[in-house]
mmCIF file of C-alpha atoms in Angstrom:
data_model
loop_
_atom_site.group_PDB
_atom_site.id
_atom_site.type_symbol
_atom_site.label_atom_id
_atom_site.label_comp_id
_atom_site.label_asym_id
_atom_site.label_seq_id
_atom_site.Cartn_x
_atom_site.Cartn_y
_atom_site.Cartn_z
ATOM 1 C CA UNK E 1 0.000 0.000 0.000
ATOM 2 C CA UNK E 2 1.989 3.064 -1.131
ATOM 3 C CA UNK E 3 0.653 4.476 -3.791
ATOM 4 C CA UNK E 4 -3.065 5.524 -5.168
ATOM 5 C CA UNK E 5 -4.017 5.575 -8.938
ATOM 6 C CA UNK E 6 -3.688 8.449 -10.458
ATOM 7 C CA UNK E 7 -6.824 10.398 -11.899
ATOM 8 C CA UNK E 8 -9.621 10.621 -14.016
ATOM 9 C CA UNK E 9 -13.073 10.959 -13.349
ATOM 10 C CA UNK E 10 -15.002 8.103 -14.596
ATOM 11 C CA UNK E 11 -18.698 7.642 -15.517
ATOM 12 C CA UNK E 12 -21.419 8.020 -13.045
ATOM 13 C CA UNK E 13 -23.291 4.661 -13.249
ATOM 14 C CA UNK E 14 -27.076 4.716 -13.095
ATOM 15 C CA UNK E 15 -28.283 2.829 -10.235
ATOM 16 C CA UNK E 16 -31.216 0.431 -9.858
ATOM 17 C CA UNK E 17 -33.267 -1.093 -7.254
ATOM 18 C CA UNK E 18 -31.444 -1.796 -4.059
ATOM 19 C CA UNK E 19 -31.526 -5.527 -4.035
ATOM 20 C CA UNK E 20 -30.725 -7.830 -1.008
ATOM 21 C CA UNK E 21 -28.644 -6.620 2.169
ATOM 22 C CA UNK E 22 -25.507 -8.165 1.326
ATOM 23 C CA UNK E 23 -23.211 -8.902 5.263
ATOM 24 C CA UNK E 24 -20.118 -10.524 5.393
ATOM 25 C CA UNK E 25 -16.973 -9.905 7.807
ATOM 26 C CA UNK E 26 -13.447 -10.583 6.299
ATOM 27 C CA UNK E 27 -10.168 -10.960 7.888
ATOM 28 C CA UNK E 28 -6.428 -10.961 7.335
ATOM 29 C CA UNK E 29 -3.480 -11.656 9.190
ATOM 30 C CA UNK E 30 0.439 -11.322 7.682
ATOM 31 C CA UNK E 31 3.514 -13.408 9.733
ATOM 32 C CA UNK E 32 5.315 -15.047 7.183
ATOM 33 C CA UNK E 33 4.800 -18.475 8.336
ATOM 34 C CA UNK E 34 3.539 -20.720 5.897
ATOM 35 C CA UNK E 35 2.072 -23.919 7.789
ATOM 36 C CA UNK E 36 -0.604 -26.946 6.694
ATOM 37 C CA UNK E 37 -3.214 -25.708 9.027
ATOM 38 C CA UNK E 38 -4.169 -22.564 11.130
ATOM 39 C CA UNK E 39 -3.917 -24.222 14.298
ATOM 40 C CA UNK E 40 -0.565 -25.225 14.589
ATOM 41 C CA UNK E 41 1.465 -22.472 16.077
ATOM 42 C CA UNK E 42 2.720 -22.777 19.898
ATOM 43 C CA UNK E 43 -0.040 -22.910 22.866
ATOM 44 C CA UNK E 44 2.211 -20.547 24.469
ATOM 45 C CA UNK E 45 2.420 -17.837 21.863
ATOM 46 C CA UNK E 46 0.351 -15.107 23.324
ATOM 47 C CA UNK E 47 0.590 -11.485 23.285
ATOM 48 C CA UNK E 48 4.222 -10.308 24.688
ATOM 49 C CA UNK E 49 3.187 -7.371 25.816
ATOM 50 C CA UNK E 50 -0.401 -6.205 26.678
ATOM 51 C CA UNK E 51 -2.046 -2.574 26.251
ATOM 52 C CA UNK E 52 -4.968 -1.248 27.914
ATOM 53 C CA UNK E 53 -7.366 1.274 27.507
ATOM 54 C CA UNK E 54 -6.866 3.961 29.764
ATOM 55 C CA UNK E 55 -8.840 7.391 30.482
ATOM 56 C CA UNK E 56 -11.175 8.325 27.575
ATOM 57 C CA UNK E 57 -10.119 11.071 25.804
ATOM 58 C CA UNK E 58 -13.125 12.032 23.960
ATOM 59 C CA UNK E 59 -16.009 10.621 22.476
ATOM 60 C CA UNK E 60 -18.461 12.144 19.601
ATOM 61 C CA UNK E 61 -20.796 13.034 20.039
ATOM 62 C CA UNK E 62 -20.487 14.768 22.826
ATOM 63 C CA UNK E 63 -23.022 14.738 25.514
ATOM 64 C CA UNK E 64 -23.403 18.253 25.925
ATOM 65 C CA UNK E 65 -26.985 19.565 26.119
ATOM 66 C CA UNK E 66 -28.152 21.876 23.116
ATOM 67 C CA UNK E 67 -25.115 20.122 21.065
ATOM 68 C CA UNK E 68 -26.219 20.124 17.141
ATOM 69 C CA UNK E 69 -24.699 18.644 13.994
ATOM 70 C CA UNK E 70 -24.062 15.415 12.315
ATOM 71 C CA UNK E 71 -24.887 12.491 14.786
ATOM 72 C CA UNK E 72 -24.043 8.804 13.808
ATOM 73 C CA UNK E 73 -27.443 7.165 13.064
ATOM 74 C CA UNK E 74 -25.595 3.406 12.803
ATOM 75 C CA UNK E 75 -21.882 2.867 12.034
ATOM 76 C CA UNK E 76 -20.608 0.158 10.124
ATOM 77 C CA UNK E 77 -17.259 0.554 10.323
ATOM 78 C CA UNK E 78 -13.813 2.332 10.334
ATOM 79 C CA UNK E 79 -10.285 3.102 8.848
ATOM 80 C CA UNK E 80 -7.365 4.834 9.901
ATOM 81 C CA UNK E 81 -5.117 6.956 7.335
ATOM 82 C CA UNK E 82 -2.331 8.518 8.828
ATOM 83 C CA UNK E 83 -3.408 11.410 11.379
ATOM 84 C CA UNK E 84 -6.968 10.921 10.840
ATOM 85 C CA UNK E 85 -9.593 8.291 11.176
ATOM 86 C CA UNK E 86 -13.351 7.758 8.985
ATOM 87 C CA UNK E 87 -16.359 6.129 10.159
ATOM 88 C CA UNK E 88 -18.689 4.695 7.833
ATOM 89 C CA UNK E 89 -22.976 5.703 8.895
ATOM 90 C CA UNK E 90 -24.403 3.138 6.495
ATOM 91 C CA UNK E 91 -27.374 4.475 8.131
ATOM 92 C CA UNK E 92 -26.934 8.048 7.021
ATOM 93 C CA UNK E 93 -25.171 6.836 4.032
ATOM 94 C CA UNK E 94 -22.089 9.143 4.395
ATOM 95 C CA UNK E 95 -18.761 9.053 5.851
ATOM 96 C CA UNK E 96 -17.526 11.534 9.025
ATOM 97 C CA UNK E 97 -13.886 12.369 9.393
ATOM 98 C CA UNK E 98 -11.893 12.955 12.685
ATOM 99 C CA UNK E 99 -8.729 13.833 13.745
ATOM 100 C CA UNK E 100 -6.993 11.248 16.248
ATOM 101 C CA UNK E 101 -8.027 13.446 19.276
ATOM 102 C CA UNK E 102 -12.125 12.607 18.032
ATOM 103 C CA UNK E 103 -12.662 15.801 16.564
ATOM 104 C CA UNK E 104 -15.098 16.092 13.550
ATOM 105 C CA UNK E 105 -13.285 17.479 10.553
ATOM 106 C CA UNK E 106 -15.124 19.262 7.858
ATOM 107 C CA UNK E 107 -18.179 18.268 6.017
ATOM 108 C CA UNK E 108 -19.518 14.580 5.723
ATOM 109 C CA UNK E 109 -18.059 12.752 2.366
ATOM 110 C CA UNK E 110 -21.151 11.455 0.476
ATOM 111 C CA UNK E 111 -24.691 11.675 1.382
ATOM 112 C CA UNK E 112 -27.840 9.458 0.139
ATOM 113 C CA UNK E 113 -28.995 9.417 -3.293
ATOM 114 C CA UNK E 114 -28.615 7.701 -7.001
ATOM 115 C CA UNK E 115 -26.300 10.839 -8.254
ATOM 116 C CA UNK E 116 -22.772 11.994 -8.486
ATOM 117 C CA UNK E 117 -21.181 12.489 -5.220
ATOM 118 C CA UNK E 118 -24.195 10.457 -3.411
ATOM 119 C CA UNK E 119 -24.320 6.761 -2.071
ATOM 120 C CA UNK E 120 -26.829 3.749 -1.972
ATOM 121 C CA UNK E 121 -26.145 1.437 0.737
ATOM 122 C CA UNK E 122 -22.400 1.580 1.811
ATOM 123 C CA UNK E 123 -21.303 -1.607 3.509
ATOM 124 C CA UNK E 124 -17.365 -0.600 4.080
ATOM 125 C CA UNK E 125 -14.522 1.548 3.077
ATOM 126 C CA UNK E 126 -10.587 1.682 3.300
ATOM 127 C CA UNK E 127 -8.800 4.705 2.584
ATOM 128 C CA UNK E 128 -5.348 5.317 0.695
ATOM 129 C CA UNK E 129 -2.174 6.157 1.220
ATOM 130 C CA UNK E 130 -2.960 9.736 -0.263
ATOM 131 C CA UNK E 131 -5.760 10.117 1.632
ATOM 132 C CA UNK E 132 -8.267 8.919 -1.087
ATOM 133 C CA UNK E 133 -11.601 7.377 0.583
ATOM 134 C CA UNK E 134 -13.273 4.387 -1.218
ATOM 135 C CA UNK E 135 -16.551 3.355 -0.410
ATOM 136 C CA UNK E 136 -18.265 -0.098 -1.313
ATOM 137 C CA UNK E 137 -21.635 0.139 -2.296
ATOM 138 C CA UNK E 138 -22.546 -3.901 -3.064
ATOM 139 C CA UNK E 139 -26.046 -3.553 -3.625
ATOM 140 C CA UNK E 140 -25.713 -1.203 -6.852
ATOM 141 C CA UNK E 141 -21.888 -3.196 -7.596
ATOM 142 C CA UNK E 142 -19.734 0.140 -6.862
ATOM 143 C CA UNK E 143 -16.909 1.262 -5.289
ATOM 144 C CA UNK E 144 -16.674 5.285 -5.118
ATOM 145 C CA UNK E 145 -13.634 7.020 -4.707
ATOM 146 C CA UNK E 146 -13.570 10.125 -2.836
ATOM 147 C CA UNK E 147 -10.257 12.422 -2.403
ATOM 148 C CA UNK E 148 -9.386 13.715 1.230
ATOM 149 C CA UNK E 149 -12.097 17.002 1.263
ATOM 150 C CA UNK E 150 -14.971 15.061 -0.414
ATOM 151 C CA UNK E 151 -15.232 15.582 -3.777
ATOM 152 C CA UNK E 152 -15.879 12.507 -5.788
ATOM 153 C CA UNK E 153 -13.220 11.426 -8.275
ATOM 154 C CA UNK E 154 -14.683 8.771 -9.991
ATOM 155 C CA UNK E 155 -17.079 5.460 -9.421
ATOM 156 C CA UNK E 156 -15.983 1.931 -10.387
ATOM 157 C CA UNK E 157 -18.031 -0.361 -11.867
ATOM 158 C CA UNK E 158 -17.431 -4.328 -10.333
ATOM 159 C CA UNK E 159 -19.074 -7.448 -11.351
ATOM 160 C CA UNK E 160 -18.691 -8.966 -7.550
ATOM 161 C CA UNK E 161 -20.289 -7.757 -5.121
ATOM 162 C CA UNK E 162 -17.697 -5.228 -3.410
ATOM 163 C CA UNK E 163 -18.984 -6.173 0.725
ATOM 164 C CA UNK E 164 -15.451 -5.988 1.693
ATOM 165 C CA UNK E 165 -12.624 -5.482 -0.577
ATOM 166 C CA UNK E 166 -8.623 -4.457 0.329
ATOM 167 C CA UNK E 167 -6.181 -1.414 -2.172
ATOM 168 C CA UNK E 168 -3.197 -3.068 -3.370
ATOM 169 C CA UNK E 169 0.073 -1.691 -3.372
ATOM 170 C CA UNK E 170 -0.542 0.683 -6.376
ATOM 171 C CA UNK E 171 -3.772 2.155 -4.863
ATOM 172 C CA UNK E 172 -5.532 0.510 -6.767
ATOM 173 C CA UNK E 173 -9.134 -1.734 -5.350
ATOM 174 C CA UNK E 174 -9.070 -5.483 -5.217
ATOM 175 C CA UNK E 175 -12.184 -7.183 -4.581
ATOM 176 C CA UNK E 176 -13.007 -11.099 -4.102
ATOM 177 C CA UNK E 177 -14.064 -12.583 -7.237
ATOM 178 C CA UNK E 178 -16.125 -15.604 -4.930
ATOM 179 C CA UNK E 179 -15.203 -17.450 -7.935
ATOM 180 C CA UNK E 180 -12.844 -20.750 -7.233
ATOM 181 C CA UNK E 181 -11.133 -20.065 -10.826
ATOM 182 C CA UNK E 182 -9.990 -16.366 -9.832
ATOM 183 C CA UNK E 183 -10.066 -15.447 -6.415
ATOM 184 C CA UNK E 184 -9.205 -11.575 -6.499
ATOM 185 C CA UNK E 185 -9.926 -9.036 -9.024
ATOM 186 C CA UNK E 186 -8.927 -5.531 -9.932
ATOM 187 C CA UNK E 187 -11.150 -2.904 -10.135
ATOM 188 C CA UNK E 188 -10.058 0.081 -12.499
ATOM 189 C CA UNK E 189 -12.135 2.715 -14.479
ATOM 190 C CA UNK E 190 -12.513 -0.062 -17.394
ATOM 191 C CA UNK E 191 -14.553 -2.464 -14.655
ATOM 192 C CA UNK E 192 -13.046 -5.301 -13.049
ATOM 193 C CA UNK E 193 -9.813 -7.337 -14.242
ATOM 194 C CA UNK E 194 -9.502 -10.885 -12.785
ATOM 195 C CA UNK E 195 -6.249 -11.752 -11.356
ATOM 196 C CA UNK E 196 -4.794 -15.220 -12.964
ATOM 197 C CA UNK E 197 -4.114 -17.738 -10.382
ATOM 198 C CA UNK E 198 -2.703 -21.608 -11.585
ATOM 199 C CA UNK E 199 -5.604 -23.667 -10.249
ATOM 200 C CA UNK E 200 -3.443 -25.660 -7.392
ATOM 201 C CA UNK E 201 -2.749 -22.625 -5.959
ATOM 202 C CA UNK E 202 -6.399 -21.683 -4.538
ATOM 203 C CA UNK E 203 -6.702 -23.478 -0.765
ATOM 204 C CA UNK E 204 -9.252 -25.991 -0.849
ATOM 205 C CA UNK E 205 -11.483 -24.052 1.924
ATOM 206 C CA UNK E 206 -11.793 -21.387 -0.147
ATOM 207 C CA UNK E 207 -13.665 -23.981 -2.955
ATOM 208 C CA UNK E 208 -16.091 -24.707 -1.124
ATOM 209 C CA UNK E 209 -19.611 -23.871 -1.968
ATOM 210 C CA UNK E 210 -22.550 -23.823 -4.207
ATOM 211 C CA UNK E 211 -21.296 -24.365 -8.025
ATOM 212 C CA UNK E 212 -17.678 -24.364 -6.904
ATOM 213 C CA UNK E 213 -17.757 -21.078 -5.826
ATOM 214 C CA UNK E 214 -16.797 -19.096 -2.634
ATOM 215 C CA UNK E 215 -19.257 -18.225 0.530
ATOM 216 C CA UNK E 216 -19.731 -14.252 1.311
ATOM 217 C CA UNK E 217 -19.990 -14.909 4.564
ATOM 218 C CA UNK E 218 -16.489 -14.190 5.842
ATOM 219 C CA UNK E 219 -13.838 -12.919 3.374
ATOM 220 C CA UNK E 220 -12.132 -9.568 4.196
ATOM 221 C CA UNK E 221 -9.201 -7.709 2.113
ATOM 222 C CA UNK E 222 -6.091 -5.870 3.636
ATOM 223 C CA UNK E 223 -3.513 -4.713 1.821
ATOM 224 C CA UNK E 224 0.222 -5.259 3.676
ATOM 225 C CA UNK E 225 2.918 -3.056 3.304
ATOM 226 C CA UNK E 226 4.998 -5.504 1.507
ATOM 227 C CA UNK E 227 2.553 -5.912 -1.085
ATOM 228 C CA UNK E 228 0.686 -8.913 -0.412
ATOM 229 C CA UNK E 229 -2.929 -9.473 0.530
ATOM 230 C CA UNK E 230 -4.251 -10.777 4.197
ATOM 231 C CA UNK E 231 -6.646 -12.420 3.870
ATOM 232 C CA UNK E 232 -9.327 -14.430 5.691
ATOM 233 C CA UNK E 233 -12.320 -16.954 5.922
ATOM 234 C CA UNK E 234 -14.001 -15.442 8.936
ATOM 235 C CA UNK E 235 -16.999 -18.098 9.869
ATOM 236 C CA UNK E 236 -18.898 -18.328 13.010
ATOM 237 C CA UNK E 237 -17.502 -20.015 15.961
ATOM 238 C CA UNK E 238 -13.559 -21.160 15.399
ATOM 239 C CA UNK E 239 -14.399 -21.888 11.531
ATOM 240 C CA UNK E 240 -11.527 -19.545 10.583
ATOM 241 C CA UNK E 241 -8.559 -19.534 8.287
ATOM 242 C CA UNK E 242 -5.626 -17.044 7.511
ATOM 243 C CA UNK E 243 -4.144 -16.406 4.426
ATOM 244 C CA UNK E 244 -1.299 -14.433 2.954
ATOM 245 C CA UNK E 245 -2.346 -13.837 -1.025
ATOM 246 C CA UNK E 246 1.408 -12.510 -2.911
ATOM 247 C CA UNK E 247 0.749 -11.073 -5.746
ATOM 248 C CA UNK E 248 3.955 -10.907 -8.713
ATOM 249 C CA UNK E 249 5.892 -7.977 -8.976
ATOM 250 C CA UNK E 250 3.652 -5.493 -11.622
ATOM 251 C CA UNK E 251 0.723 -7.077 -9.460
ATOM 252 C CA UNK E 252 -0.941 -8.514 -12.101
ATOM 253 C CA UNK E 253 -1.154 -12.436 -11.263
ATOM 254 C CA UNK E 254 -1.421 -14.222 -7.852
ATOM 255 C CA UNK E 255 2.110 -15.773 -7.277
ATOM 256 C CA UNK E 256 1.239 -18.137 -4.574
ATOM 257 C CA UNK E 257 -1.460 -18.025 -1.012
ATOM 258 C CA UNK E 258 0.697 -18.790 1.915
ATOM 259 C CA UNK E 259 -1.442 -20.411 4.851
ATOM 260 C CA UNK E 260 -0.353 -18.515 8.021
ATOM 261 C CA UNK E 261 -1.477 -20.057 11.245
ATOM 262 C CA UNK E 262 -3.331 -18.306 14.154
ATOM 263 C CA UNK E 263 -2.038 -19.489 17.557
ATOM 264 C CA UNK E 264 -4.113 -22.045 19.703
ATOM 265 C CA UNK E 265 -4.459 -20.140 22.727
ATOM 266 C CA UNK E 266 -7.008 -17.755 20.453
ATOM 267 C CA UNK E 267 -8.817 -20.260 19.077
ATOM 268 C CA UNK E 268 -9.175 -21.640 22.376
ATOM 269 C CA UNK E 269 -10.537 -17.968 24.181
ATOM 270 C CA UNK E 270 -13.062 -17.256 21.651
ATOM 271 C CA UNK E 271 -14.555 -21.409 21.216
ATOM 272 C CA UNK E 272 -15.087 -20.485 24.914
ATOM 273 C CA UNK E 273 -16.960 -16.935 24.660
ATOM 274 C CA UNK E 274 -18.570 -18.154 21.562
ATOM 275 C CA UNK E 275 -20.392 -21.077 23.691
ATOM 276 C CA UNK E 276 -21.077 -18.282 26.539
ATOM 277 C CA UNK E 277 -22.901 -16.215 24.275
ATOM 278 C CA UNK E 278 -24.456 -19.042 22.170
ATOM 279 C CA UNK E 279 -26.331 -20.300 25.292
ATOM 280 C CA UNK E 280 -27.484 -16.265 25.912
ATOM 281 C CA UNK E 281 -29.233 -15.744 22.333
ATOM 282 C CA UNK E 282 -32.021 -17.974 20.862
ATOM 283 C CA UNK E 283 -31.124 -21.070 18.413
ATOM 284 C CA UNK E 284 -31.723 -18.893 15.068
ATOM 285 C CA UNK E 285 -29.353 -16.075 15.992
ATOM 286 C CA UNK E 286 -26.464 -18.877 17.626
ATOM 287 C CA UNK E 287 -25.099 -19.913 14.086
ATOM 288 C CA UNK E 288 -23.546 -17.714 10.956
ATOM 289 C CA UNK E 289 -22.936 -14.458 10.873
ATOM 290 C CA UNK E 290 -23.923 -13.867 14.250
ATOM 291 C CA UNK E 291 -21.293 -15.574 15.200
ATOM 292 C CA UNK E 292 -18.101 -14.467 13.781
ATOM 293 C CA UNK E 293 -14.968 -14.511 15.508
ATOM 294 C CA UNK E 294 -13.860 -11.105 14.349
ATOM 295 C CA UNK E 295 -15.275 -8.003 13.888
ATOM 296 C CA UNK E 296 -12.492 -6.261 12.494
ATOM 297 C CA UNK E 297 -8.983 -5.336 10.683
ATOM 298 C CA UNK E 298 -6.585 -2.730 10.704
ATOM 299 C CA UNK E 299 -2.906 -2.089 10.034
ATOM 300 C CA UNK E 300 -1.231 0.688 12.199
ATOM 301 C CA UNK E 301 2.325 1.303 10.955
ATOM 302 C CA UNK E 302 3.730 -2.316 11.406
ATOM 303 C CA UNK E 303 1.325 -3.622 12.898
ATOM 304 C CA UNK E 304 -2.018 -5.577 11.596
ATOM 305 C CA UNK E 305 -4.905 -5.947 14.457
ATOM 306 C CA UNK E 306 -7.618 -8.146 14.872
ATOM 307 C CA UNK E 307 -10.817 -7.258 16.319
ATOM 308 C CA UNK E 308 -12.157 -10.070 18.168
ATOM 309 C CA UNK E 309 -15.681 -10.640 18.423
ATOM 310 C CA UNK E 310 -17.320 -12.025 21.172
ATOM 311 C CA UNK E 311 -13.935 -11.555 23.231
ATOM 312 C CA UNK E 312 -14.456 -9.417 26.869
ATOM 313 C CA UNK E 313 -10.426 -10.349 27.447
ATOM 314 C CA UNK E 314 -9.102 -8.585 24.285
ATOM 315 C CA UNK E 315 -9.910 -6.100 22.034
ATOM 316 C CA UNK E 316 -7.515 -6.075 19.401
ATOM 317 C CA UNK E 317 -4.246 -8.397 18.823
ATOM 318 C CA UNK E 318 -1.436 -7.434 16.574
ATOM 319 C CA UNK E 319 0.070 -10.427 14.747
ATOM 320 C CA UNK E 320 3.262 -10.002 13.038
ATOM 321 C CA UNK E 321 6.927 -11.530 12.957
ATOM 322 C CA UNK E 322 8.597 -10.777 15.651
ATOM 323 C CA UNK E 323 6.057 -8.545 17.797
ATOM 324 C CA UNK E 324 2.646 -9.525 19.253
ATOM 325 C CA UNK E 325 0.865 -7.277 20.906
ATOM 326 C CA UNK E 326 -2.889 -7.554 22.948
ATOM 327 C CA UNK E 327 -5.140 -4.745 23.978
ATOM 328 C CA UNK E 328 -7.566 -5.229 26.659
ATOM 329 C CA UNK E 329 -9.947 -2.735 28.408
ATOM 330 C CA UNK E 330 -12.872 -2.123 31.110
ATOM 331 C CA UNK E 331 -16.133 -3.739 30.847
ATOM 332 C CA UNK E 332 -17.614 -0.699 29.034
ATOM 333 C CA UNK E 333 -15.462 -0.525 26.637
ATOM 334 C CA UNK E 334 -16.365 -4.026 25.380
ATOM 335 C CA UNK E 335 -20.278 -3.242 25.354
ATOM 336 C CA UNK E 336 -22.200 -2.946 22.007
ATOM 337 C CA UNK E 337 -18.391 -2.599 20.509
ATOM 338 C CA UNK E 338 -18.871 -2.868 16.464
ATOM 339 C CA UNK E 339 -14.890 -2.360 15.407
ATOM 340 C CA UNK E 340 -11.709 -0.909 16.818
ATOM 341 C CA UNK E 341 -8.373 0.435 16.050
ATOM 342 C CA UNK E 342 -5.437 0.909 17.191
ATOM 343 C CA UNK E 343 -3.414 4.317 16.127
ATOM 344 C CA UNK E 344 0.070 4.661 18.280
ATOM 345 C CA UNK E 345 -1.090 5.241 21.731
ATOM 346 C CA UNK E 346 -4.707 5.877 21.209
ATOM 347 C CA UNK E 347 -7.681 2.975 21.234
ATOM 348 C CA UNK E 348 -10.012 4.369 18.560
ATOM 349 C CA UNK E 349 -13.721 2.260 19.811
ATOM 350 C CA UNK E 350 -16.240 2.272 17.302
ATOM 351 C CA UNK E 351 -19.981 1.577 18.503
ATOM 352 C CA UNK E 352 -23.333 1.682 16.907
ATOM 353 C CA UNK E 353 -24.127 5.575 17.194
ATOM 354 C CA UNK E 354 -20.910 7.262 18.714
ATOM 355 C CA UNK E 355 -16.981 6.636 18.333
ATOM 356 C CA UNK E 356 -14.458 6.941 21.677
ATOM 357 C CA UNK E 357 -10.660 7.750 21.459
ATOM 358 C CA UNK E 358 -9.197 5.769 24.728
ATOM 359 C CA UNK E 359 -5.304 6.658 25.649
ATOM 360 C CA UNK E 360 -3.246 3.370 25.642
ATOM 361 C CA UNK E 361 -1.052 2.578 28.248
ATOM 362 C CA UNK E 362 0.884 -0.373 29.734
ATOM 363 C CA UNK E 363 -0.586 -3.224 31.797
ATOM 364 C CA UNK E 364 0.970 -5.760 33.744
ATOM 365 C CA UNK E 365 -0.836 -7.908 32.089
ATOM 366 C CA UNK E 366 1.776 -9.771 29.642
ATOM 367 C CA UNK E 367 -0.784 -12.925 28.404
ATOM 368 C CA UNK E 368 -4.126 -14.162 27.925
ATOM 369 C CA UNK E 369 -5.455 -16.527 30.748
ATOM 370 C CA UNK E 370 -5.014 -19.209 28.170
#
C-alpha cells in the first residue's frame, strides 16, 4: 500500500433497485509463516506485551446539552489513514472524518442518493495512502472514490459484489471474485480485471460452496505493506482460516497463497466466549454471521490488528513476525463494541451511534489466561 491511482473521473453509473442486504466480515493476518493448518502455532504464543485502555479522551458526540450537527445514526465501520480516522454511517449513508483526538473534521463525504457524489447502501470503506476514501456500495456493484475534502473522483463499476474489498500496493481496489477459478480481481475505471491464479494454488477451503464457488460470509481484504494481501475466511464459531495472497511484482497475477497459522491459545478464548454467548441468544441467531470470531482489521504502521468478536479479554491483537501485541480494556469498553483500532497510543472504539478515542497505556498484564 503506497501508492493511489492516479486520476480521471469516470462515468457516473445509473443505479437500480437496491436488491438484497448483502453482510459478510473478512479478515487478514500477515507473519510469514507458511504452515498446513491454522492451528498449529505454539499454545504458548500469546501477546508479549499487553495494552490497555486507559482514560477516555473524547467521544463524539459529545453529551453536551443543546449540542447540534451530524450524529451517527448506525456505524458500520472504520479506517485509519495517517493522522486521521473515517467512520462509515451506512445508516446516514455518508462518511464523518476525525482527527486522532475525536474531533469532527469538515463536512460529511457522500450523502444518500442515485447521483454523483451520493451513495446507496455503503457496507465498508478503506482509505489510501494519499488520503483517497473508497466506499463499497454492493447492492448497486460500486466502489466510489472520494479524495481527502470530499469531492468525488470517480465510481468503479465491479461485477462482484464489493462487501469488503482491500487497495493493493498501487492504490488501486481489489475485490473477491467468490469465484474458485480467480479469487481476487482488480477494479479500475474499465470495470473489473480478474487476477490469474494456476488452479493448485487456490486453498481448498476457499472452494467450497454452491457451483464451486466461494461463501460471502467471511472474506475480508487488507492490503500489507509488503505488497501482499491478508486475507481471511471469517466463519462463526472457530471456523476460521488465515491467508497471505502474494501477488507478482507489476501485481498482475497471484504468485502463490501462503497459509499462516493463528495461535491455539485464540482459538481456544473465543470457542469459549462463543459457547457463553451461544447459550445467551435464541437457536436462530447462535449460528452464521452472528457468530463471527472477528469483527475487524486494521494495520497501524507495522502492525495488523484483529478485532475479536465475542472476546471481553481482548480487544484487538497485533500479529506479526517478531512482535505480538494484545489490547484489553474495562467492561464498558467491550459493550455494544462494532470495530476498533489501534493508532500509536490511542484505542479508537467504534460503537453503533458514537466513536471513543481511549489513551493506551501499559498493563501488567503480559498474556491471555489461556
Amino acid at each position: 500500500m503506497s501508492d493511489t491511482p492516479s486520476g480521471g473521473t469516470a462515468t457516473r453509473i445509473p443505479r437500480g433497485r437496491v436488491g438484497l442486504a448483502l453482510g459478510a466480515w473478512v479478515l487478514f493476518v500477515s507473519c510469514g509463516l507458511a504452515e498446513d493448518t491454522a492451528r498449529d502455532a505454539a499454545p504458548g504464543d500469546g501477546p508479549e506485551r499487553m495494552l490497555v485502555a486507559g482514560d477516555l479522551m473524547s467521544r463524539f458526540p459529545a453529551e453536551v446539552a443543546g449540542t447540534t450537527g451530524p450524529v451517527i445514526e448506525s456505524a458500520r465501520g472504520l479506517s485509519v489513514a495517517g493522522d486521521r480516522f473515517h467512520v462509515l454511517d451506512g445508516m446516514a449513508q455518508r462518511v464523518l472524518s476525525f482527527d486522532l483526538d475525536g474531533i469532527l473534521l469538515g463536512d460529511p463525504i457522500g450523502r444518500p442518493g442515485a447521483g454523483p457524489g451520493e451513495l446507496t447502501a455503503p457496507m465498508s470503506l478503506a482509505v489510501a495512502p494519499d488520503g483517497d476514501v473508497w466506499i463499497a456500495e454492493p447492492a448497486v456493484g460500486t466502489l466510489s472514490r472520494f479524495d481527502p475534502m470530499g469531492s468525488m473522483v470517480g465510481e468503479f463499476r465491479t461485477p462482484y459484489p464489493p462487501v469488503n474489498f482491500g487497495i493493493a500496493r498501487d492504490g488501486s481496489p481489489l475485490v473477491p471474485t467468490l469465484s474458485a477459478r480467480t479469487l481476487l480481481a482488480r477494479v479500475a475505471e474499465g470495470g473489473a480485471v480478474d487476477l490469474p491464479i494456476a488452479p493448485d494454488v487456490i486453498p481448498e477451503e476457499l472452494t467450497r460452496g454452491p457451483g464451486d464457488r466461494m461463501s460471502l460470509d467471511g472474506l475480508l481484504l487488507e492490503g500489507l505493506p509488503d505488497g501482499s494481501i491478508a486475507l481471511l475466511r471469517n466463519r462463526h464459531g472457530t471456523d476460521f482460516r488465515l491467508w497471505r495472497v502474494i501477488l507478482d511484482r507489476e501485481g498482475s497475477r497471484i504468485a502463490d497463497v501462503v497459509p499462516v497459522p493463528l495461535p491455539r491459545w485464540l482459538y481456544a478464548m473465543l470457542d469459549e466466549e462463543t459457547e457463553a454467548v451461544r447459550r445467551t441468544v435464541p437457536p436462530e441467531f447462535a449460528t452464521g454471521e452472528f457468530m463471527v470470531p472477528f469483527k475487524g482489521m486494521h494495520m497501524d504502521g507495522s502492525r495488523l490488528w484483529l478485532v475479536p468478536s465475542p472476546s471481553a479479554r481482548l480487544i484487538a491483537l497485533s500479529v506479526w513476525p517478531g512482535e505480538r501485541v494484545g489490547v484489553t480494556g474495562a467492561p464498558e469498553v467491550y459493550r455494544g463494541l462494532v470495530d476498533a483500532a489501534v493508532s500509536g497510543d490511542r484505542l479508537i472504539a467504534l460503537y453503533g451511534t458514537e466513536v471513543r478515542v481511549y489513551r493506551l497505556g501499559e498493563s501488567r498484564e503480559t498474556r491471555p489466561s489461556h
